GROMACS .gro file of C-alpha atoms in nm:
model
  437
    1UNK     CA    1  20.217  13.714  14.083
    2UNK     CA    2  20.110  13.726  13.711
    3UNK     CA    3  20.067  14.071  13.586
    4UNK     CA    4  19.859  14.238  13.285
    5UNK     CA    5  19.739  14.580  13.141
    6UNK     CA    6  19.404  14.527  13.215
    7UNK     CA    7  19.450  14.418  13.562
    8UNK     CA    8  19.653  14.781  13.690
    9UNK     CA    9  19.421  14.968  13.463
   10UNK     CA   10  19.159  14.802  13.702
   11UNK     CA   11  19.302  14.872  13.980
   12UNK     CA   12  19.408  15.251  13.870
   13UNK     CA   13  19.052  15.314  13.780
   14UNK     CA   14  18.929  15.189  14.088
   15UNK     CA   15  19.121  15.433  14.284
   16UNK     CA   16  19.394  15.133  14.432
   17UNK     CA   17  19.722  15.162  14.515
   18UNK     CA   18  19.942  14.991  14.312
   19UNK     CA   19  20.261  14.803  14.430
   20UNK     CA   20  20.599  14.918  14.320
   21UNK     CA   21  20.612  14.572  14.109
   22UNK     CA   22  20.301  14.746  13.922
   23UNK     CA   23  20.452  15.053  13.834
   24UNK     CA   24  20.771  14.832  13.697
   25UNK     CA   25  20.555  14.598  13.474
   26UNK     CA   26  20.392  14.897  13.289
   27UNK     CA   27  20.677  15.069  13.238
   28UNK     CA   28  20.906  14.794  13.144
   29UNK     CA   29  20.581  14.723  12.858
   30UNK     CA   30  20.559  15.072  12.783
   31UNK     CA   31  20.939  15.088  12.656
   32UNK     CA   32  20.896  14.717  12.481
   33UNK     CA   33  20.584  14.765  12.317
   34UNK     CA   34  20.342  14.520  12.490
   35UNK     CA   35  20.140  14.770  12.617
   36UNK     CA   36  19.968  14.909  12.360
   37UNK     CA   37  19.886  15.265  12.294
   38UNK     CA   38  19.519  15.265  12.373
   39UNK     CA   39  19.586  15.090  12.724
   40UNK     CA   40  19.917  15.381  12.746
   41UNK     CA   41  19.592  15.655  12.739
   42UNK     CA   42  19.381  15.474  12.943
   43UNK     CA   43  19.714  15.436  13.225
   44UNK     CA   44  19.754  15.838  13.174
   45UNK     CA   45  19.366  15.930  13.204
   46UNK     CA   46  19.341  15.713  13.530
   47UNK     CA   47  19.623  15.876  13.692
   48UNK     CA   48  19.503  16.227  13.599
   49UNK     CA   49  19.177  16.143  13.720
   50UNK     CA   50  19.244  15.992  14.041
   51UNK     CA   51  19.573  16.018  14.146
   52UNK     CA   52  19.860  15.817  14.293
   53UNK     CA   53  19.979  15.997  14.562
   54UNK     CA   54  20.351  16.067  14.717
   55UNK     CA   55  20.448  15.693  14.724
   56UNK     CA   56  20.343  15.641  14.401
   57UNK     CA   57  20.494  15.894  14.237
   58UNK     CA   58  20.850  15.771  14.392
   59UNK     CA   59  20.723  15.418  14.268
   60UNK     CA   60  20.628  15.537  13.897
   61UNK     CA   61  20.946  15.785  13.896
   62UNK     CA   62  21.148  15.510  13.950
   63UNK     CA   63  20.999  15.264  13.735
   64UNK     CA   64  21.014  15.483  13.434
   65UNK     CA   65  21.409  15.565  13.474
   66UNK     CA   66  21.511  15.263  13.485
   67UNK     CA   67  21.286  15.098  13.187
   68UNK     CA   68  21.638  15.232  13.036
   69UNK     CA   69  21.976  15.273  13.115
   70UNK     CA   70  22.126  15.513  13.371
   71UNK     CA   71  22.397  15.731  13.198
   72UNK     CA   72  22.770  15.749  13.369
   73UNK     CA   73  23.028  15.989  13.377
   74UNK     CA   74  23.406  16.043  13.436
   75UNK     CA   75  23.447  16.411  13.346
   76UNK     CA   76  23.605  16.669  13.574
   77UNK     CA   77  23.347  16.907  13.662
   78UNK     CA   78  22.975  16.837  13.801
   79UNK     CA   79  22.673  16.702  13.573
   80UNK     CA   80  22.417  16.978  13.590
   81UNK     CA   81  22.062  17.027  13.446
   82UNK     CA   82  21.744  17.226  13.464
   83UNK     CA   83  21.368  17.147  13.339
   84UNK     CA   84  21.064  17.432  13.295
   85UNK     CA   85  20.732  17.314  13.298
   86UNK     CA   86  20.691  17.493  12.998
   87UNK     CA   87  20.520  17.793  12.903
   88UNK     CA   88  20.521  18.046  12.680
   89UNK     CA   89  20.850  18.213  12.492
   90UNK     CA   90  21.082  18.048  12.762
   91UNK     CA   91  21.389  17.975  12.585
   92UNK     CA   92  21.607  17.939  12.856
   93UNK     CA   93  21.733  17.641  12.800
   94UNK     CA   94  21.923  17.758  12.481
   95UNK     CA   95  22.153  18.023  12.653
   96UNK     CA   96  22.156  17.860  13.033
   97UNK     CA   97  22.327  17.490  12.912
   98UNK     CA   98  22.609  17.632  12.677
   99UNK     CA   99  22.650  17.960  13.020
  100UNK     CA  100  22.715  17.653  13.255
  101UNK     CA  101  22.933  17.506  13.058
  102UNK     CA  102  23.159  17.755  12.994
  103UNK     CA  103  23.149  17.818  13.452
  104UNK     CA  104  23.300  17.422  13.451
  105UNK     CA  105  22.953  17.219  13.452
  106UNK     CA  106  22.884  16.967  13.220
  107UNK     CA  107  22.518  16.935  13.102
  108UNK     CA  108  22.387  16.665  12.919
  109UNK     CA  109  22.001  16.865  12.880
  110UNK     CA  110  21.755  16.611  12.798
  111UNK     CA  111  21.476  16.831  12.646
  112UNK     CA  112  21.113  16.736  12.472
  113UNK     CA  113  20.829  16.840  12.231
  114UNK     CA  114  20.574  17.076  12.240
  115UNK     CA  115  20.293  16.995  12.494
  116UNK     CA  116  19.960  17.150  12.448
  117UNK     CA  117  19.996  17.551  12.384
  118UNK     CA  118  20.342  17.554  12.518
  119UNK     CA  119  20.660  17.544  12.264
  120UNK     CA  120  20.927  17.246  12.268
  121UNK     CA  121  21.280  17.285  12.343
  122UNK     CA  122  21.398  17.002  12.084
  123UNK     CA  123  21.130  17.216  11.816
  124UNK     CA  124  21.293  17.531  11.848
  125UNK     CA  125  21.645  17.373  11.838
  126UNK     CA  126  21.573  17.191  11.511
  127UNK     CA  127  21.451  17.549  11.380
  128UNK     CA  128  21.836  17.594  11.253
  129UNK     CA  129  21.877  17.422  10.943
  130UNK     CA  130  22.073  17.070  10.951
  131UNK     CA  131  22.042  17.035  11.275
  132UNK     CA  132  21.932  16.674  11.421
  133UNK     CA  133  21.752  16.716  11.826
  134UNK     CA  134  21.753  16.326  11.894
  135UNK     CA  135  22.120  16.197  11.950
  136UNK     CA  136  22.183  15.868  12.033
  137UNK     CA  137  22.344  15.784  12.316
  138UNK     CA  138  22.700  15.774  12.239
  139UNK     CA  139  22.657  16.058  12.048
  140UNK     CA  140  22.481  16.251  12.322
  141UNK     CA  141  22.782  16.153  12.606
  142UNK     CA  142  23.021  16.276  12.315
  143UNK     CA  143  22.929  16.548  12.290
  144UNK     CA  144  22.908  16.657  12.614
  145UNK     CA  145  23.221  16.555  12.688
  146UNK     CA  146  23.364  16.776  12.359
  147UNK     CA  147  23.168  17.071  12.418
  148UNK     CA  148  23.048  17.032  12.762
  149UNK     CA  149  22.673  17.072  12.679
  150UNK     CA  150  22.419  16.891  12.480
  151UNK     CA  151  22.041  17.001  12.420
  152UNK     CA  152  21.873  16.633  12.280
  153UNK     CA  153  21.557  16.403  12.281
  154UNK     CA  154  21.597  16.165  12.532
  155UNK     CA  155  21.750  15.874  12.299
  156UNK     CA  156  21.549  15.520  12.281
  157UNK     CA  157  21.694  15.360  12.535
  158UNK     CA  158  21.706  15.640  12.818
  159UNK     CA  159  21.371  15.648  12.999
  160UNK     CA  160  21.203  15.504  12.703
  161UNK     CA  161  20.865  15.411  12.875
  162UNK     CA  162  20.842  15.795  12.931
  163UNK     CA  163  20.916  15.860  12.558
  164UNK     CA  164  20.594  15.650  12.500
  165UNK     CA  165  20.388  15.845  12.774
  166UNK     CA  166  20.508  16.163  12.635
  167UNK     CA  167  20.342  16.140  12.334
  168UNK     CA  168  20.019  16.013  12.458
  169UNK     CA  169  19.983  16.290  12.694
  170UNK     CA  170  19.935  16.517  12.461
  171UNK     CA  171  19.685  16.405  12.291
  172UNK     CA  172  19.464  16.275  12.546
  173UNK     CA  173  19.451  16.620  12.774
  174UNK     CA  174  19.643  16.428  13.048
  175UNK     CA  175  19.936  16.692  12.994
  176UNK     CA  176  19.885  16.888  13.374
  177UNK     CA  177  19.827  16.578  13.576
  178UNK     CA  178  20.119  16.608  13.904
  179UNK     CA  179  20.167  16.289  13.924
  180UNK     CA  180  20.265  16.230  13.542
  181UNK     CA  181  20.451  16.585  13.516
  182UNK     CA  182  20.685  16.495  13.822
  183UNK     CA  183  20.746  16.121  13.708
  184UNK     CA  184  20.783  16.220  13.319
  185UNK     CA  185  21.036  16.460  13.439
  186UNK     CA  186  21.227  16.324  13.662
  187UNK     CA  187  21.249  15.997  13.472
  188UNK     CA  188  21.490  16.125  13.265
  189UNK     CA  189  21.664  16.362  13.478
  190UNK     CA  190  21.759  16.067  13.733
  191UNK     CA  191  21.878  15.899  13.406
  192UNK     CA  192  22.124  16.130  13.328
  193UNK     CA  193  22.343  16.086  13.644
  194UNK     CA  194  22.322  16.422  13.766
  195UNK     CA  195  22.488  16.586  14.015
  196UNK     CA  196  22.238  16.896  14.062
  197UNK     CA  197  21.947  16.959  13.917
  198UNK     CA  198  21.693  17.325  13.916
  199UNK     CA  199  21.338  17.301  13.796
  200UNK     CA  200  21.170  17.604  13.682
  201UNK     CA  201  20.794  17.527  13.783
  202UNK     CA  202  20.550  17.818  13.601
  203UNK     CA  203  20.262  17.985  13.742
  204UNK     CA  204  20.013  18.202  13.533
  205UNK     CA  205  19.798  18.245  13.255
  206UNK     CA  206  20.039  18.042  13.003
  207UNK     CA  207  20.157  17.775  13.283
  208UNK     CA  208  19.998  17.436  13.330
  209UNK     CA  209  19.947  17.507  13.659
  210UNK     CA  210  19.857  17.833  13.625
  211UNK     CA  211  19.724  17.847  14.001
  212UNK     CA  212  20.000  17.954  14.236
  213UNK     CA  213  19.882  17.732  14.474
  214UNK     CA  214  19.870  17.431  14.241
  215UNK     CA  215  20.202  17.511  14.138
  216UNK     CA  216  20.361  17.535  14.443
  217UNK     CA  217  20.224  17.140  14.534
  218UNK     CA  218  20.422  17.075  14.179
  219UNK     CA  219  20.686  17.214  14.285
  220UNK     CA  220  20.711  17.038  14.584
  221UNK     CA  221  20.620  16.712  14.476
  222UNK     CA  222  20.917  16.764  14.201
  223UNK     CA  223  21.193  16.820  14.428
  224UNK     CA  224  21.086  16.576  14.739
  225UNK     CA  225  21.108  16.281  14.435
  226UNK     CA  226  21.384  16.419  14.352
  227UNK     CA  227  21.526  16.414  14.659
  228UNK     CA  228  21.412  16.132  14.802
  229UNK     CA  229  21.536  15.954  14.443
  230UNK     CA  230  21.922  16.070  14.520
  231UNK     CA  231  21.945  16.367  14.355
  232UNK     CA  232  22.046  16.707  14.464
  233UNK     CA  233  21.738  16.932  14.363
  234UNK     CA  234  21.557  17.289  14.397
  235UNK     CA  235  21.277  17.444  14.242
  236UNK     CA  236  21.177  17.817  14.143
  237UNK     CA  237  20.802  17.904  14.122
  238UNK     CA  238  20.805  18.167  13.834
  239UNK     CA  239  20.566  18.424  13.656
  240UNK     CA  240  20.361  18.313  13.320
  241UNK     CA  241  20.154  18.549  13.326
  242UNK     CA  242  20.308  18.737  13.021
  243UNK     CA  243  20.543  18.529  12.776
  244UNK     CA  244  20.898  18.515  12.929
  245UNK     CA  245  21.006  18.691  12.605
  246UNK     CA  246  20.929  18.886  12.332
  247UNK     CA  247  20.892  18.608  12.073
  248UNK     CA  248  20.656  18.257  12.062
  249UNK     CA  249  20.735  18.046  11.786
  250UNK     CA  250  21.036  17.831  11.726
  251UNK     CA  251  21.298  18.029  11.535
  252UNK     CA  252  21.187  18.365  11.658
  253UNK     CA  253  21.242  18.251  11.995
  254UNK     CA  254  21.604  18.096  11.869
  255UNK     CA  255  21.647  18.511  11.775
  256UNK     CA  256  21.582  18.586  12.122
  257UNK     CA  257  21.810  18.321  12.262
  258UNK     CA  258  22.090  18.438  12.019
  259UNK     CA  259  22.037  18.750  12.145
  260UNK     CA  260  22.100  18.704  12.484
  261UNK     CA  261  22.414  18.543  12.365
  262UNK     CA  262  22.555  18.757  12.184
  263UNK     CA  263  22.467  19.048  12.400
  264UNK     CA  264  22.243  19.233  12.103
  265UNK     CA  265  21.919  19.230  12.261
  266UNK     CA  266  21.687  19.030  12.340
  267UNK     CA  267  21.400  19.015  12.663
  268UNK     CA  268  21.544  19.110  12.968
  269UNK     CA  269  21.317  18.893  13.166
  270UNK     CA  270  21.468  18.591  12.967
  271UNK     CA  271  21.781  18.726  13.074
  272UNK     CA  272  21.724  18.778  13.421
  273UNK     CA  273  21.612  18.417  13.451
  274UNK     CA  274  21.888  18.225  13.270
  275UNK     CA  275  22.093  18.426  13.526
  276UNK     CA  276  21.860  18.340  13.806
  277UNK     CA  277  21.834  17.954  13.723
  278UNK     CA  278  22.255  17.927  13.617
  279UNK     CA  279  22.355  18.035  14.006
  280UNK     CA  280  22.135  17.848  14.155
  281UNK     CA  281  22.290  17.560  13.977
  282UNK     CA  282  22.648  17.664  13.990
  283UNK     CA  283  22.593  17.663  14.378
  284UNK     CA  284  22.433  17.333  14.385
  285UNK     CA  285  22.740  17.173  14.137
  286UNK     CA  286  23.007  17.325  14.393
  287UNK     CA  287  23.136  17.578  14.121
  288UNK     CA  288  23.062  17.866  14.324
  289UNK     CA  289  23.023  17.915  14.691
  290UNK     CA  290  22.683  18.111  14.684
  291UNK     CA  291  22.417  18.186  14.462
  292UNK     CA  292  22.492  18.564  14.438
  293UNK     CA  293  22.852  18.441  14.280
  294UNK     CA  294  22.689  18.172  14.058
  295UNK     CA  295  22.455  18.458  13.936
  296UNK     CA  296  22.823  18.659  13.897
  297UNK     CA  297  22.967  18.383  13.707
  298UNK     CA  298  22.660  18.344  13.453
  299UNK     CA  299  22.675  18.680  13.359
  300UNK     CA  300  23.022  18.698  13.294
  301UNK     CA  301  22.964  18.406  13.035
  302UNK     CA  302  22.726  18.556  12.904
  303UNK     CA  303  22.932  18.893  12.873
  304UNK     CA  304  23.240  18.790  12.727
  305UNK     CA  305  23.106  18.567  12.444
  306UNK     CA  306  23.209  18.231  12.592
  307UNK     CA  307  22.854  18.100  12.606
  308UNK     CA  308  22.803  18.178  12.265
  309UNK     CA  309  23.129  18.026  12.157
  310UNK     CA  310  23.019  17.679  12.348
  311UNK     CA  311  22.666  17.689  12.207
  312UNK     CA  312  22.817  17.772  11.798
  313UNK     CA  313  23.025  17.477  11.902
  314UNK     CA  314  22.731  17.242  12.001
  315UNK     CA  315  22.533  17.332  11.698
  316UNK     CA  316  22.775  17.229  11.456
  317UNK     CA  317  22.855  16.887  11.668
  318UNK     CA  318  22.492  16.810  11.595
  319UNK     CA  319  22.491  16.873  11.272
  320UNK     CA  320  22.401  17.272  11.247
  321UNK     CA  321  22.558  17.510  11.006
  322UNK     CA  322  22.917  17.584  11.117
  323UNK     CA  323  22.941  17.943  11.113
  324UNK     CA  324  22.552  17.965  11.296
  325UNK     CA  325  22.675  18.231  11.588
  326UNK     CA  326  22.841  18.437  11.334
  327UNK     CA  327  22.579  18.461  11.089
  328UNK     CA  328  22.236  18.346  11.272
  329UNK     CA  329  22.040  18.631  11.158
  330UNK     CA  330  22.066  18.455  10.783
  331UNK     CA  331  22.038  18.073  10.858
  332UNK     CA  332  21.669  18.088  11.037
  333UNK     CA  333  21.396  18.050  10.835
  334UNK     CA  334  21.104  18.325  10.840
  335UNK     CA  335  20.722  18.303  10.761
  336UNK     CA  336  20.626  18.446  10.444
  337UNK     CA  337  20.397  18.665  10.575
  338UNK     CA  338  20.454  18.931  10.884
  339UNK     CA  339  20.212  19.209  11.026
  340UNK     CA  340  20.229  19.419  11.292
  341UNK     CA  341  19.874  19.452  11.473
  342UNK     CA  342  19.798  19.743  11.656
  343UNK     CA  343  19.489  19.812  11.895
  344UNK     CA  344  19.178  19.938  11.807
  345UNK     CA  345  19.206  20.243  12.061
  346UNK     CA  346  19.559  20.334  12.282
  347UNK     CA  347  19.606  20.157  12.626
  348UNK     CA  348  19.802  20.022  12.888
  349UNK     CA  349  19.845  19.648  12.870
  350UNK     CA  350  19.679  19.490  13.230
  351UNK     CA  351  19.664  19.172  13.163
  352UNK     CA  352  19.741  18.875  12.872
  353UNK     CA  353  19.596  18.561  12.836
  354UNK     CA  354  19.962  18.390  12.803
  355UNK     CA  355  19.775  18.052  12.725
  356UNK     CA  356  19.572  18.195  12.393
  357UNK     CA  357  19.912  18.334  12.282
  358UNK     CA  358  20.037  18.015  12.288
  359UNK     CA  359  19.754  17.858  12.108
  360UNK     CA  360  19.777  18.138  11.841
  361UNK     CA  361  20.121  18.018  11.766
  362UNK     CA  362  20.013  17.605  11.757
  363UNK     CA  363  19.759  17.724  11.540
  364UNK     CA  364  19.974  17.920  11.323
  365UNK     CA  365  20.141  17.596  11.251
  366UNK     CA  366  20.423  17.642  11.526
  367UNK     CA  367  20.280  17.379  11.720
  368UNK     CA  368  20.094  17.024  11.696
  369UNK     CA  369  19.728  16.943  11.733
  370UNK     CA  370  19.798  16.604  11.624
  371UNK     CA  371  20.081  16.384  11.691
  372UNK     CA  372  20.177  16.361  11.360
  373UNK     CA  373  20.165  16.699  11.262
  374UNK     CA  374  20.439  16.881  11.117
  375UNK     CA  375  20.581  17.184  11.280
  376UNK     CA  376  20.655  17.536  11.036
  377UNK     CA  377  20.948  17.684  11.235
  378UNK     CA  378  20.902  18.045  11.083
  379UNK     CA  379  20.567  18.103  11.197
  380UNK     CA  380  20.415  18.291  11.549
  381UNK     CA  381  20.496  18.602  11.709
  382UNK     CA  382  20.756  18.903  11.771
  383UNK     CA  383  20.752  19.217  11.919
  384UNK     CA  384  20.529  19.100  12.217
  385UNK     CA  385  20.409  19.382  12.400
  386UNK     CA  386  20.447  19.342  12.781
  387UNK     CA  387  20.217  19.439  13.094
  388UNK     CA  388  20.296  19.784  13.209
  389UNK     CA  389  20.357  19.873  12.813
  390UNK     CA  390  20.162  20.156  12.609
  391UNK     CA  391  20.023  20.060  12.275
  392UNK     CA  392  19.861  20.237  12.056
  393UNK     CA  393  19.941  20.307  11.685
  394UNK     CA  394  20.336  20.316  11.702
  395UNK     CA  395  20.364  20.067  11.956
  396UNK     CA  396  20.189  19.752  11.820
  397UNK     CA  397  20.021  19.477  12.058
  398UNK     CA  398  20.208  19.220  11.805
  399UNK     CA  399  20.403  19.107  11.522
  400UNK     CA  400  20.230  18.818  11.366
  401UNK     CA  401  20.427  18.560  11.158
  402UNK     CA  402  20.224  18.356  10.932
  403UNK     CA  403  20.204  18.122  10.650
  404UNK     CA  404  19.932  18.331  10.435
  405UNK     CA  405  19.702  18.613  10.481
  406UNK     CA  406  19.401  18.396  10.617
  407UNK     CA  407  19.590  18.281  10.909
  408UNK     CA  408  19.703  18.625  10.996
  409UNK     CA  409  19.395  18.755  10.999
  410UNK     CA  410  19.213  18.438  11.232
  411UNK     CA  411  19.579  18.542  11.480
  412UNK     CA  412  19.504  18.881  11.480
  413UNK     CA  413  19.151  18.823  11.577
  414UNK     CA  414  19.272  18.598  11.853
  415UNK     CA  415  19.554  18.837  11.959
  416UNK     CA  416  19.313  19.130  12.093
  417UNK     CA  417  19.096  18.880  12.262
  418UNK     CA  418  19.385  18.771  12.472
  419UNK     CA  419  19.556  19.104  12.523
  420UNK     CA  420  19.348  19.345  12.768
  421UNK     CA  421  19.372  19.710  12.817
  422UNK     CA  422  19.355  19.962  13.071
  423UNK     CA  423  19.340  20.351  13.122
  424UNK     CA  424  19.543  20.381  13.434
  425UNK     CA  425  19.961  20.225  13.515
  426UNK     CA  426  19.983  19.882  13.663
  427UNK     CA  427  20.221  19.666  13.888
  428UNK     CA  428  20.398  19.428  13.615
  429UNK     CA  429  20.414  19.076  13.745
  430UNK     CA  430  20.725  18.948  13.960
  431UNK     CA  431  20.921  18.691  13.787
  432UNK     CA  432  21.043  18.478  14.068
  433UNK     CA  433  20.769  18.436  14.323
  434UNK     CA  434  20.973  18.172  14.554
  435UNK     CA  435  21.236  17.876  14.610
  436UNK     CA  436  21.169  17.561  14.698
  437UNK     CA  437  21.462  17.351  14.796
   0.00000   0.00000   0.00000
């Protein structure tokens, strides 16, 4: 049977199921270029709009992983990895990858762009100076097998068709659709040969899903693909209902992540999950026998300095300054312009709109409202205050990072409309609300 664009588009409109064969065709046209980037749109707006259901998500999963080549390794430890669904301030990935690898794992962390109001792991990595996010694939598999983690764009010829859906989904609002979140995931986790995988699915004002309920279907639809696909896989449900640190915005949340490796600081919720998410994994990979002495193990590398030592060593293999963990605090760049804004009257923080803090930062210029836009590492914001916190004129709801006065100003307006206060103490948010494995 002949195939064309227009024909699935058709049928995806329509509300059809589309054979496996279908799924293949787009995708292997996606990754050469025949399908062009208006049809790309149309294939992502159709799917957010009506859905493909389970057996189409295995289908398009599938399809998508192996428009490329399947990565294959020969090392002598497990392959390990873990995906958020992105949020706000979660820079887990940055301390978790080099943690595991200094427990034994090997982690070859395929990680993307910005999406919407939520940050990019590849954007805040390329916030050090010299250093280059998108390996290719030799490069990538060295590099693991030096250092024994990598933190890269998913190269041109792994998962490439997703690479092209990527980048249309965020400019078309298709970004929260299930369907395209599980297969754009998944994609390229099943291409990198893994052994284990954890998926950190948010729920909150600053996640995609920001409906528990919602995410909890994510969740599950993540790790049944998964699953089903061959691959060993659980999911935590987590909170974004505050930013999971202190900082949004690409080098201040490389601070935080630095932090946490080199035990000077740093958000203690970011903390608790890299912990969280790194025994889960270790369990999974064989490397420890339960969870509670994964968790054990994490900390320890965390503690001694080892994780550090691993991630200094996989900044300079891709091209980052040398002596980064030793002198990050000078090799970041900052915004020119920093304020602290306080409320107009004290309070207790009740409740943030984790989404509008986000979109302060894209705005700023740490994010993209085109495509093509250029990201300003230095800019977005510090000192987040947290819910449960007083602020009032010593404690400030804020530190705003910007590139001139005019933009501080429009963030500051749009920082007290997100942050709410309250007279009286309230329950802080949960961070892990449940696994799904």
């Amino acid at each position: 049977m002949s195939r064309d664009a227009r024909q699935i588009l058709a049928r995806l409109r329509d509300g059809r199921a589309l054979e496996s064969a279908d799924y293949a065709w787009f995708a292997n046209h996606l990754a050469d270029g025949l399908v062009s980037d208006a049809q790309a749109g149309a294939f992502a707006m159709a799917i957010c709009q009506n859905g493909i259901g389970a057996t189409g998500r295995v289908a398009l999963t599938h399809a998508m992983a192996r428009s490329g080549i399947t990565l294959k390794w020969d090392l002598p430890g497990p392959i390990l990895d873990k995906h958020s669904t992105g949020g706000v301030g979660d820079t887990v990935s940055l301390p978790l990858a080099p943690a595991l690898a200094a427990c034994g794992a090997f982690v070859p962390m395929l990680s993307g762009r910005g999406l919407g109001h939520s940050g990019g792991t590849l954007d805040k990595l390329e916030a050090i100076p010299g250093l280059g996010g998108e390996l290719e694939t030799d490069d990538l598999m060295r590099v693991v097998r030096e250092v024994g983690c990598v933190i890269s764009g998913a190269t041109r010829d792994i998962a490439p068709a997703d690479k092209r859906l990527y980048a249309v989904r965020d400019v078309t609002s298709t970004v929260e659709s299930i369907d395209l979140i599980t297969a754009s995931i998944l994609s390229k986790k099943l291409a990198e040969g893994l052994d284990g995988l954890v998926l950190d699915v948010k729920t909150g004002s600053g996640a995609f899903m920001a409906d528990a309920t919602a995410a909890r279907n994510l969740a599950q639809s993540l790790v049944t693909t998964a699953n089903e696909a061959g691959c060993k896989t659980t999911a935590m449900v987590t909170d974004m209902n505050q930013p999971l640190s202190g900082s949004a915005g690409n080098a201040l949340e490389v601070i935080e992540a630095m932090e946490v490796l080199t035990s000077s600081g740093g958000s203690t919720r970011l903390w608790q999950l890299t912990v969280s998410l790194g025994g889960n994994l270790l369990e999974m990979g064989g490397l420890a026998e339960t969870t509670d002495m994964g968790e054990a193990m994490i900390r320890n590398a965390l503690d001694s300095g080892r994780a550090a030592e691993i991630f200094g060593k996989m900044v300079a293999a891709m091209g980052g300054p040398r002596d980064f963990v030793a002198r990050w605090r000078d090799r970041l760049p900052a915004a020119p312009v920093m304020v602290e804004i306080y409320p107009d009257a004290p309070g207790i923080v009740h409740s943030i709109d984790t989404r509008a803090l986000g979109e302060i930062v894209v705005h700023l210029g740490g994010g993209r409202l085109l495509h093509s836009d250029k990201i300003h590492p230095g800019v977005g914001l510090s000192e987040i205050a947290s819910i449960g916190d007083l602020v009032d004129g010593n404690r400030p709801l804020a530190r705003i990072h910007a590139r001139s006065d005019d933009e501080a100003k429009g963030a500051a307006k749009a920082l007290h409309a997100a942050v709410t206060l309250g007279d009286g103490p309230i329950e802080t948010p949960r961070l892990i609300h449940e696994r799904i494995s």
